[in-house]
Amino acid sequence: MGKQMTEMLKGTLEGIVLALLTGNPAYGYEITTLLRAQGFPDIAEGTVYALLVRIEQKGLVDVEKRPSEKGPPRKVYTLNAQGTKELDEFWNTWSFLSERLEELRKGGK
Amino acid sequence: MAAKWIELVTGSLEQKKQYKQAKARLDDLPEPYLTVAKAFNRYFMYYGGVTEGDTMVQMFSDLADLWERAAIDGTPVGEIVGEDPIEFAESFAQAYGGKRWIDKERARLNEAVDKAKGMES
């Protein structure tokens, strides 16, 4: 992944993950797999893990521990009301930013 | 009663027990996860600067979850950590909003700026 891509993703990955979780509870590895399928092939599992810890600490998701065939239980993340609110805000910010940038690009031509 | 008094001196015994449990889980990891988990732990001691015991314990047990899972699934270390281990370590540590030693200095800096602004009016 290019340096610029990494930097830009840093600011948006939380919104992307909240969007992926909408109506679709998932555990860490599933989320990484989803992200890769969505066109982010270089996402490290640890990056997603750190992000999941953060949104859990911020109270944006509910966490349920589900026993797994082997090893420790898997934590399943579900978007809660606060997370939905945060996601709405993310999309608003995103629309604003992308409109402004598009204007800039047109102006620059 | 006695336990309460001792905890005043030593910190929470429950926390110590949880910390030891998380530590033991890390020590039981197979290689190469053991090596990488230990390296992260060491880094967190320096970088984290977390002063709250609860936050610290939470962080260590989450870390044990992560590496145990990786060991069982056989996920390569590089896939967990990504290209930049420092980046991973710091964003992981920042996820825990506990109080840090730097907080005191941040408050002091804010106060100094407020005081300076006060001189302008």
PDB file of C-alpha atoms in Angstrom:
ATOM      1  CA  MET A   1       0.000   0.000   0.000  1.00  0.00           C
ATOM      2  CA  GLY A   2       1.315   3.438  -0.898  1.00  0.00           C
ATOM      3  CA  LYS A   3       2.199   5.852   1.884  1.00  0.00           C
ATOM      4  CA  GLN A   4      -0.537   8.286   0.851  1.00  0.00           C
ATOM      5  CA  MET A   5      -3.123   5.516   0.775  1.00  0.00           C
ATOM      6  CA  THR A   6      -2.089   4.397   4.278  1.00  0.00           C
ATOM      7  CA  GLU A   7      -2.406   7.950   5.616  1.00  0.00           C
ATOM      8  CA  MET A   8      -5.802   8.546   4.044  1.00  0.00           C
ATOM      9  CA  LEU A   9      -7.142   5.176   5.155  1.00  0.00           C
ATOM     10  CA  LYS A  10      -6.150   5.965   8.717  1.00  0.00           C
ATOM     11  CA  GLY A  11      -8.765   8.705   8.844  1.00  0.00           C
ATOM     12  CA  THR A  12     -11.536   6.719   7.237  1.00  0.00           C
ATOM     13  CA  LEU A  13     -11.067   3.104   8.286  1.00  0.00           C
ATOM     14  CA  GLU A  14     -13.226   3.507  11.380  1.00  0.00           C
ATOM     15  CA  GLY A  15     -16.148   4.707   9.242  1.00  0.00           C
ATOM     16  CA  ILE A  16     -15.562   1.914   6.752  1.00  0.00           C
ATOM     17  CA  VAL A  17     -15.649  -0.724   9.487  1.00  0.00           C
ATOM     18  CA  LEU A  18     -18.782   0.779  11.071  1.00  0.00           C
ATOM     19  CA  ALA A  19     -20.408   0.693   7.623  1.00  0.00           C
ATOM     20  CA  LEU A  20     -19.425  -2.971   7.157  1.00  0.00           C
ATOM     21  CA  LEU A  21     -20.915  -3.820  10.547  1.00  0.00           C
ATOM     22  CA  THR A  22     -24.311  -2.304   9.661  1.00  0.00           C
ATOM     23  CA  GLY A  23     -26.842  -5.117   9.946  1.00  0.00           C
ATOM     24  CA  ASN A  24     -23.968  -7.583   9.892  1.00  0.00           C
ATOM     25  CA  PRO A  25     -22.440  -8.560  13.242  1.00  0.00           C
ATOM     26  CA  ALA A  26     -18.971 -10.003  12.732  1.00  0.00           C
ATOM     27  CA  TYR A  27     -15.779 -10.999  14.527  1.00  0.00           C
ATOM     28  CA  GLY A  28     -12.322  -9.626  13.874  1.00  0.00           C
ATOM     29  CA  TYR A  29     -11.116 -12.013  11.213  1.00  0.00           C
ATOM     30  CA  GLU A  30     -14.414 -11.806   9.301  1.00  0.00           C
ATOM     31  CA  ILE A  31     -14.101  -8.036   9.223  1.00  0.00           C
ATOM     32  CA  THR A  32     -10.545  -8.250   7.855  1.00  0.00           C
ATOM     33  CA  THR A  33     -11.771 -10.694   5.193  1.00  0.00           C
ATOM     34  CA  LEU A  34     -14.668  -8.366   4.285  1.00  0.00           C
ATOM     35  CA  LEU A  35     -12.296  -5.424   3.961  1.00  0.00           C
ATOM     36  CA  ARG A  36      -9.994  -7.402   1.703  1.00  0.00           C
ATOM     37  CA  ALA A  37     -12.976  -8.436  -0.435  1.00  0.00           C
ATOM     38  CA  GLN A  38     -14.017  -4.759  -0.647  1.00  0.00           C
ATOM     39  CA  GLY A  39     -10.759  -3.845  -2.341  1.00  0.00           C
ATOM     40  CA  PHE A  40      -8.364  -3.268   0.550  1.00  0.00           C
ATOM     41  CA  PRO A  41      -6.139  -6.334   0.123  1.00  0.00           C
ATOM     42  CA  ASP A  42      -3.242  -5.103   2.251  1.00  0.00           C
ATOM     43  CA  ILE A  43      -5.115  -4.468   5.484  1.00  0.00           C
ATOM     44  CA  ALA A  44      -3.324  -6.172   8.397  1.00  0.00           C
ATOM     45  CA  GLU A  45      -5.449  -8.090  10.854  1.00  0.00           C
ATOM     46  CA  GLY A  46      -3.772  -6.224  13.695  1.00  0.00           C
ATOM     47  CA  THR A  47      -4.852  -2.863  12.284  1.00  0.00           C
ATOM     48  CA  VAL A  48      -8.436  -4.054  12.328  1.00  0.00           C
ATOM     49  CA  TYR A  49      -7.973  -5.524  15.784  1.00  0.00           C
ATOM     50  CA  ALA A  50      -6.654  -2.237  17.191  1.00  0.00           C
ATOM     51  CA  LEU A  51      -9.553  -0.421  15.563  1.00  0.00           C
ATOM     52  CA  LEU A  52     -12.088  -2.843  17.032  1.00  0.00           C
ATOM     53  CA  VAL A  53     -10.592  -2.319  20.470  1.00  0.00           C
ATOM     54  CA  ARG A  54     -10.966   1.429  19.955  1.00  0.00           C
ATOM     55  CA  ILE A  55     -14.595   1.381  18.834  1.00  0.00           C
ATOM     56  CA  GLU A  56     -15.385  -0.957  21.716  1.00  0.00           C
ATOM     57  CA  GLN A  57     -13.745   1.450  24.184  1.00  0.00           C
ATOM     58  CA  LYS A  58     -15.710   4.315  22.621  1.00  0.00           C
ATOM     59  CA  GLY A  59     -18.966   2.387  23.105  1.00  0.00           C
ATOM     60  CA  LEU A  60     -19.907   2.256  19.410  1.00  0.00           C
ATOM     61  CA  VAL A  61     -20.381  -1.512  19.334  1.00  0.00           C
ATOM     62  CA  ASP A  62     -21.793  -4.191  21.594  1.00  0.00           C
ATOM     63  CA  VAL A  63     -19.549  -7.173  22.120  1.00  0.00           C
ATOM     64  CA  GLU A  64     -20.633 -10.734  22.626  1.00  0.00           C
ATOM     65  CA  LYS A  65     -18.235 -13.564  23.359  1.00  0.00           C
ATOM     66  CA  ARG A  66     -19.087 -16.655  21.344  1.00  0.00           C
ATOM     67  CA  PRO A  67     -17.362 -19.954  22.098  1.00  0.00           C
ATOM     68  CA  SER A  68     -15.267 -21.252  19.201  1.00  0.00           C
ATOM     69  CA  GLU A  69     -14.355 -24.828  18.197  1.00  0.00           C
ATOM     70  CA  LYS A  70     -10.860 -24.326  19.552  1.00  0.00           C
ATOM     71  CA  GLY A  71      -9.108 -21.647  21.539  1.00  0.00           C
ATOM     72  CA  PRO A  72     -10.564 -18.628  23.341  1.00  0.00           C
ATOM     73  CA  PRO A  73     -14.100 -17.417  22.532  1.00  0.00           C
ATOM     74  CA  ARG A  74     -14.451 -15.077  19.563  1.00  0.00           C
ATOM     75  CA  LYS A  75     -15.687 -11.548  20.176  1.00  0.00           C
ATOM     76  CA  VAL A  76     -18.592 -10.706  17.903  1.00  0.00           C
ATOM     77  CA  TYR A  77     -19.146  -6.985  17.296  1.00  0.00           C
ATOM     78  CA  THR A  78     -22.593  -5.501  16.712  1.00  0.00           C
ATOM     79  CA  LEU A  79     -23.183  -1.866  15.803  1.00  0.00           C
ATOM     80  CA  ASN A  80     -25.267  -0.186  18.542  1.00  0.00           C
ATOM     81  CA  ALA A  81     -27.298   3.045  18.582  1.00  0.00           C
ATOM     82  CA  GLN A  82     -24.274   5.180  19.381  1.00  0.00           C
ATOM     83  CA  GLY A  83     -22.288   3.530  16.589  1.00  0.00           C
ATOM     84  CA  THR A  84     -25.122   4.180  14.124  1.00  0.00           C
ATOM     85  CA  LYS A  85     -25.083   7.853  15.110  1.00  0.00           C
ATOM     86  CA  GLU A  86     -21.320   7.980  14.650  1.00  0.00           C
ATOM     87  CA  LEU A  87     -21.657   6.355  11.222  1.00  0.00           C
ATOM     88  CA  ASP A  88     -24.279   8.947  10.133  1.00  0.00           C
ATOM     89  CA  GLU A  89     -21.847  11.659  11.156  1.00  0.00           C
ATOM     90  CA  PHE A  90     -19.057   9.934   9.263  1.00  0.00           C
ATOM     91  CA  TRP A  91     -21.109   9.860   6.039  1.00  0.00           C
ATOM     92  CA  ASN A  92     -22.024  13.549   6.442  1.00  0.00           C
ATOM     93  CA  THR A  93     -18.381  14.471   6.897  1.00  0.00           C
ATOM     94  CA  TRP A  94     -17.412  12.265   4.002  1.00  0.00           C
ATOM     95  CA  SER A  95     -19.980  13.874   1.651  1.00  0.00           C
ATOM     96  CA  PHE A  96     -18.803  17.317   2.648  1.00  0.00           C
ATOM     97  CA  LEU A  97     -15.133  16.456   2.100  1.00  0.00           C
ATOM     98  CA  SER A  98     -15.606  14.668  -1.203  1.00  0.00           C
ATOM     99  CA  GLU A  99     -17.781  17.506  -2.599  1.00  0.00           C
ATOM    100  CA  ARG A 100     -15.198  20.108  -1.596  1.00  0.00           C
ATOM    101  CA  LEU A 101     -12.350  18.072  -3.092  1.00  0.00           C
ATOM    102  CA  GLU A 102     -14.275  17.478  -6.309  1.00  0.00           C
ATOM    103  CA  GLU A 103     -14.834  21.243  -6.588  1.00  0.00           C
ATOM    104  CA  LEU A 104     -11.128  21.815  -6.099  1.00  0.00           C
ATOM    105  CA  ARG A 105     -10.270  19.306  -8.784  1.00  0.00           C
ATOM    106  CA  LYS A 106     -12.665  20.928 -11.280  1.00  0.00           C
ATOM    107  CA  GLY A 107     -11.272  24.342 -10.407  1.00  0.00           C
ATOM    108  CA  GLY A 108      -7.747  23.131 -10.969  1.00  0.00           C
ATOM    109  CA  LYS A 109      -8.441  21.937 -14.512  1.00  0.00           C
TER     110      LYS A 109
ATOM    111  CA  MET B   1     -10.642  -5.288  56.498  1.00  0.00           C
ATOM    112  CA  ALA B   2      -7.027  -6.380  56.459  1.00  0.00           C
ATOM    113  CA  ALA B   3      -7.227  -6.955  52.713  1.00  0.00           C
ATOM    114  CA  LYS B   4      -8.522  -3.401  52.187  1.00  0.00           C
ATOM    115  CA  TRP B   5      -5.654  -1.994  54.198  1.00  0.00           C
ATOM    116  CA  ILE B   6      -3.073  -4.018  52.285  1.00  0.00           C
ATOM    117  CA  GLU B   7      -4.573  -2.912  48.954  1.00  0.00           C
ATOM    118  CA  LEU B   8      -4.098   0.694  49.992  1.00  0.00           C
ATOM    119  CA  VAL B   9      -0.406   0.002  50.089  1.00  0.00           C
ATOM    120  CA  THR B  10       0.042  -2.443  47.223  1.00  0.00           C
ATOM    121  CA  GLY B  11      -2.745  -1.547  44.793  1.00  0.00           C
ATOM    122  CA  SER B  12      -5.651  -3.801  43.932  1.00  0.00           C
ATOM    123  CA  LEU B  13      -4.944  -7.485  44.523  1.00  0.00           C
ATOM    124  CA  GLU B  14      -7.668  -8.428  42.050  1.00  0.00           C
ATOM    125  CA  GLN B  15      -5.885  -6.394  39.377  1.00  0.00           C
ATOM    126  CA  LYS B  16      -2.596  -8.075  40.169  1.00  0.00           C
ATOM    127  CA  LYS B  17      -4.243 -11.458  39.824  1.00  0.00           C
ATOM    128  CA  GLN B  18      -5.747 -10.525  36.441  1.00  0.00           C
ATOM    129  CA  TYR B  19      -2.454  -9.119  35.260  1.00  0.00           C
ATOM    130  CA  LYS B  20      -0.644 -12.315  36.257  1.00  0.00           C
ATOM    131  CA  GLN B  21      -3.242 -14.405  34.440  1.00  0.00           C
ATOM    132  CA  ALA B  22      -2.833 -12.398  31.241  1.00  0.00           C
ATOM    133  CA  LYS B  23       0.941 -12.578  31.586  1.00  0.00           C
ATOM    134  CA  ALA B  24       0.797 -16.360  32.057  1.00  0.00           C
ATOM    135  CA  ARG B  25      -1.302 -16.680  28.887  1.00  0.00           C
ATOM    136  CA  LEU B  26       1.334 -14.750  26.954  1.00  0.00           C
ATOM    137  CA  ASP B  27       4.130 -16.895  28.415  1.00  0.00           C
ATOM    138  CA  ASP B  28       2.339 -20.037  27.199  1.00  0.00           C
ATOM    139  CA  LEU B  29       2.274 -18.957  23.562  1.00  0.00           C
ATOM    140  CA  PRO B  30       4.174 -21.068  21.028  1.00  0.00           C
ATOM    141  CA  GLU B  31       6.876 -19.496  18.862  1.00  0.00           C
ATOM    142  CA  PRO B  32       7.030 -17.227  16.934  1.00  0.00           C
ATOM    143  CA  TYR B  33       4.051 -15.644  18.729  1.00  0.00           C
ATOM    144  CA  LEU B  34       5.841 -15.743  22.072  1.00  0.00           C
ATOM    145  CA  THR B  35       8.710 -13.642  20.767  1.00  0.00           C
ATOM    146  CA  VAL B  36       6.492 -11.065  19.110  1.00  0.00           C
ATOM    147  CA  ALA B  37       4.079 -10.817  22.069  1.00  0.00           C
ATOM    148  CA  LYS B  38       6.996 -10.242  24.439  1.00  0.00           C
ATOM    149  CA  ALA B  39       8.448  -7.576  22.175  1.00  0.00           C
ATOM    150  CA  PHE B  40       5.127  -5.714  22.069  1.00  0.00           C
ATOM    151  CA  ASN B  41       4.752  -5.961  25.815  1.00  0.00           C
ATOM    152  CA  ARG B  42       8.124  -4.407  26.320  1.00  0.00           C
ATOM    153  CA  TYR B  43       7.310  -1.605  23.889  1.00  0.00           C
ATOM    154  CA  PHE B  44       4.039  -0.876  25.662  1.00  0.00           C
ATOM    155  CA  MET B  45       5.849  -0.440  28.960  1.00  0.00           C
ATOM    156  CA  TYR B  46       7.744   2.458  27.409  1.00  0.00           C
ATOM    157  CA  TYR B  47       5.224   3.856  24.984  1.00  0.00           C
ATOM    158  CA  GLY B  48       1.897   3.295  26.751  1.00  0.00           C
ATOM    159  CA  GLY B  49       2.573   5.321  29.864  1.00  0.00           C
ATOM    160  CA  VAL B  50      -0.827   4.157  31.044  1.00  0.00           C
ATOM    161  CA  THR B  51      -1.165   4.827  34.746  1.00  0.00           C
ATOM    162  CA  GLU B  52      -4.511   3.186  35.414  1.00  0.00           C
ATOM    163  CA  GLY B  53      -4.249  -0.427  36.485  1.00  0.00           C
ATOM    164  CA  ASP B  54      -7.631  -1.357  34.995  1.00  0.00           C
ATOM    165  CA  THR B  55      -6.669  -0.082  31.562  1.00  0.00           C
ATOM    166  CA  MET B  56      -3.341  -1.849  31.722  1.00  0.00           C
ATOM    167  CA  VAL B  57      -4.925  -5.164  32.667  1.00  0.00           C
ATOM    168  CA  GLN B  58      -7.555  -4.809  29.927  1.00  0.00           C
ATOM    169  CA  MET B  59      -4.843  -4.107  27.382  1.00  0.00           C
ATOM    170  CA  PHE B  60      -2.759  -7.116  28.341  1.00  0.00           C
ATOM    171  CA  SER B  61      -5.667  -9.509  28.324  1.00  0.00           C
ATOM    172  CA  ASP B  62      -6.842  -8.226  24.917  1.00  0.00           C
ATOM    173  CA  LEU B  63      -3.320  -8.763  23.680  1.00  0.00           C
ATOM    174  CA  ALA B  64      -3.360 -12.327  24.993  1.00  0.00           C
ATOM    175  CA  ASP B  65      -6.668 -12.873  23.121  1.00  0.00           C
ATOM    176  CA  LEU B  66      -5.142 -11.583  19.914  1.00  0.00           C
ATOM    177  CA  TRP B  67      -1.986 -13.700  19.984  1.00  0.00           C
ATOM    178  CA  GLU B  68      -3.706 -16.857  21.225  1.00  0.00           C
ATOM    179  CA  ARG B  69      -6.146 -16.580  18.356  1.00  0.00           C
ATOM    180  CA  ALA B  70      -3.315 -16.004  15.882  1.00  0.00           C
ATOM    181  CA  ALA B  71      -1.411 -19.015  17.224  1.00  0.00           C
ATOM    182  CA  ILE B  72      -4.446 -21.309  16.952  1.00  0.00           C
ATOM    183  CA  ASP B  73      -5.376 -20.133  13.455  1.00  0.00           C
ATOM    184  CA  GLY B  74      -1.709 -20.165  12.407  1.00  0.00           C
ATOM    185  CA  THR B  75      -1.973 -16.594  11.099  1.00  0.00           C
ATOM    186  CA  PRO B  76       1.513 -15.381  10.102  1.00  0.00           C
ATOM    187  CA  VAL B  77       2.944 -12.665  12.375  1.00  0.00           C
ATOM    188  CA  GLY B  78       3.298 -10.286   9.416  1.00  0.00           C
ATOM    189  CA  GLU B  79      -0.381 -10.534   8.658  1.00  0.00           C
ATOM    190  CA  ILE B  80      -1.279  -9.480  12.181  1.00  0.00           C
ATOM    191  CA  VAL B  81       1.230  -6.713  12.593  1.00  0.00           C
ATOM    192  CA  GLY B  82       1.257  -5.319   9.049  1.00  0.00           C
ATOM    193  CA  GLU B  83       4.168  -3.546   7.439  1.00  0.00           C
ATOM    194  CA  ASP B  84       4.880  -1.224  10.331  1.00  0.00           C
ATOM    195  CA  PRO B  85       4.981  -2.798  13.808  1.00  0.00           C
ATOM    196  CA  ILE B  86       5.372   0.614  15.497  1.00  0.00           C
ATOM    197  CA  GLU B  87       2.256   1.914  13.798  1.00  0.00           C
ATOM    198  CA  PHE B  88       0.329  -1.140  14.959  1.00  0.00           C
ATOM    199  CA  ALA B  89       1.654  -0.935  18.524  1.00  0.00           C
ATOM    200  CA  GLU B  90       0.851   2.753  18.881  1.00  0.00           C
ATOM    201  CA  SER B  91      -2.613   2.655  17.380  1.00  0.00           C
ATOM    202  CA  PHE B  92      -3.357  -0.340  19.571  1.00  0.00           C
ATOM    203  CA  ALA B  93      -2.180   1.463  22.716  1.00  0.00           C
ATOM    204  CA  GLN B  94      -4.036   4.653  21.800  1.00  0.00           C
ATOM    205  CA  ALA B  95      -7.282   2.723  21.643  1.00  0.00           C
ATOM    206  CA  TYR B  96      -7.178   2.587  25.425  1.00  0.00           C
ATOM    207  CA  GLY B  97      -8.244   5.960  26.692  1.00  0.00           C
ATOM    208  CA  GLY B  98      -6.802   5.533  30.189  1.00  0.00           C
ATOM    209  CA  LYS B  99      -4.904   8.298  31.912  1.00  0.00           C
ATOM    210  CA  ARG B 100      -1.287   8.691  30.819  1.00  0.00           C
ATOM    211  CA  TRP B 101       1.624  10.440  32.414  1.00  0.00           C
ATOM    212  CA  ILE B 102       1.567  12.990  29.580  1.00  0.00           C
ATOM    213  CA  ASP B 103      -1.952  14.134  30.594  1.00  0.00           C
ATOM    214  CA  LYS B 104      -0.561  16.244  33.420  1.00  0.00           C
ATOM    215  CA  GLU B 105       1.770  18.043  31.030  1.00  0.00           C
ATOM    216  CA  ARG B 106      -1.018  18.522  28.496  1.00  0.00           C
ATOM    217  CA  ALA B 107      -3.139  20.229  31.150  1.00  0.00           C
ATOM    218  CA  ARG B 108      -0.189  22.400  32.071  1.00  0.00           C
ATOM    219  CA  LEU B 109       0.366  23.450  28.449  1.00  0.00           C
ATOM    220  CA  ASN B 110      -3.316  24.342  28.057  1.00  0.00           C
ATOM    221  CA  GLU B 111      -3.210  26.426  31.234  1.00  0.00           C
ATOM    222  CA  ALA B 112      -0.114  28.282  30.075  1.00  0.00           C
ATOM    223  CA  VAL B 113      -1.771  29.146  26.749  1.00  0.00           C
ATOM    224  CA  ASP B 114      -4.964  30.286  28.508  1.00  0.00           C
ATOM    225  CA  LYS B 115      -2.902  32.459  30.810  1.00  0.00           C
ATOM    226  CA  ALA B 116      -1.078  33.994  27.835  1.00  0.00           C
ATOM    227  CA  LYS B 117      -4.399  34.676  26.089  1.00  0.00           C
ATOM    228  CA  GLY B 118      -5.571  36.379  29.293  1.00  0.00           C
ATOM    229  CA  MET B 119      -2.690  38.839  28.997  1.00  0.00           C
ATOM    230  CA  GLU B 120      -3.947  39.942  25.577  1.00  0.00           C
ATOM    231  CA  SER B 121      -7.295  41.270  26.801  1.00  0.00           C
TER     232      SER B 121
END
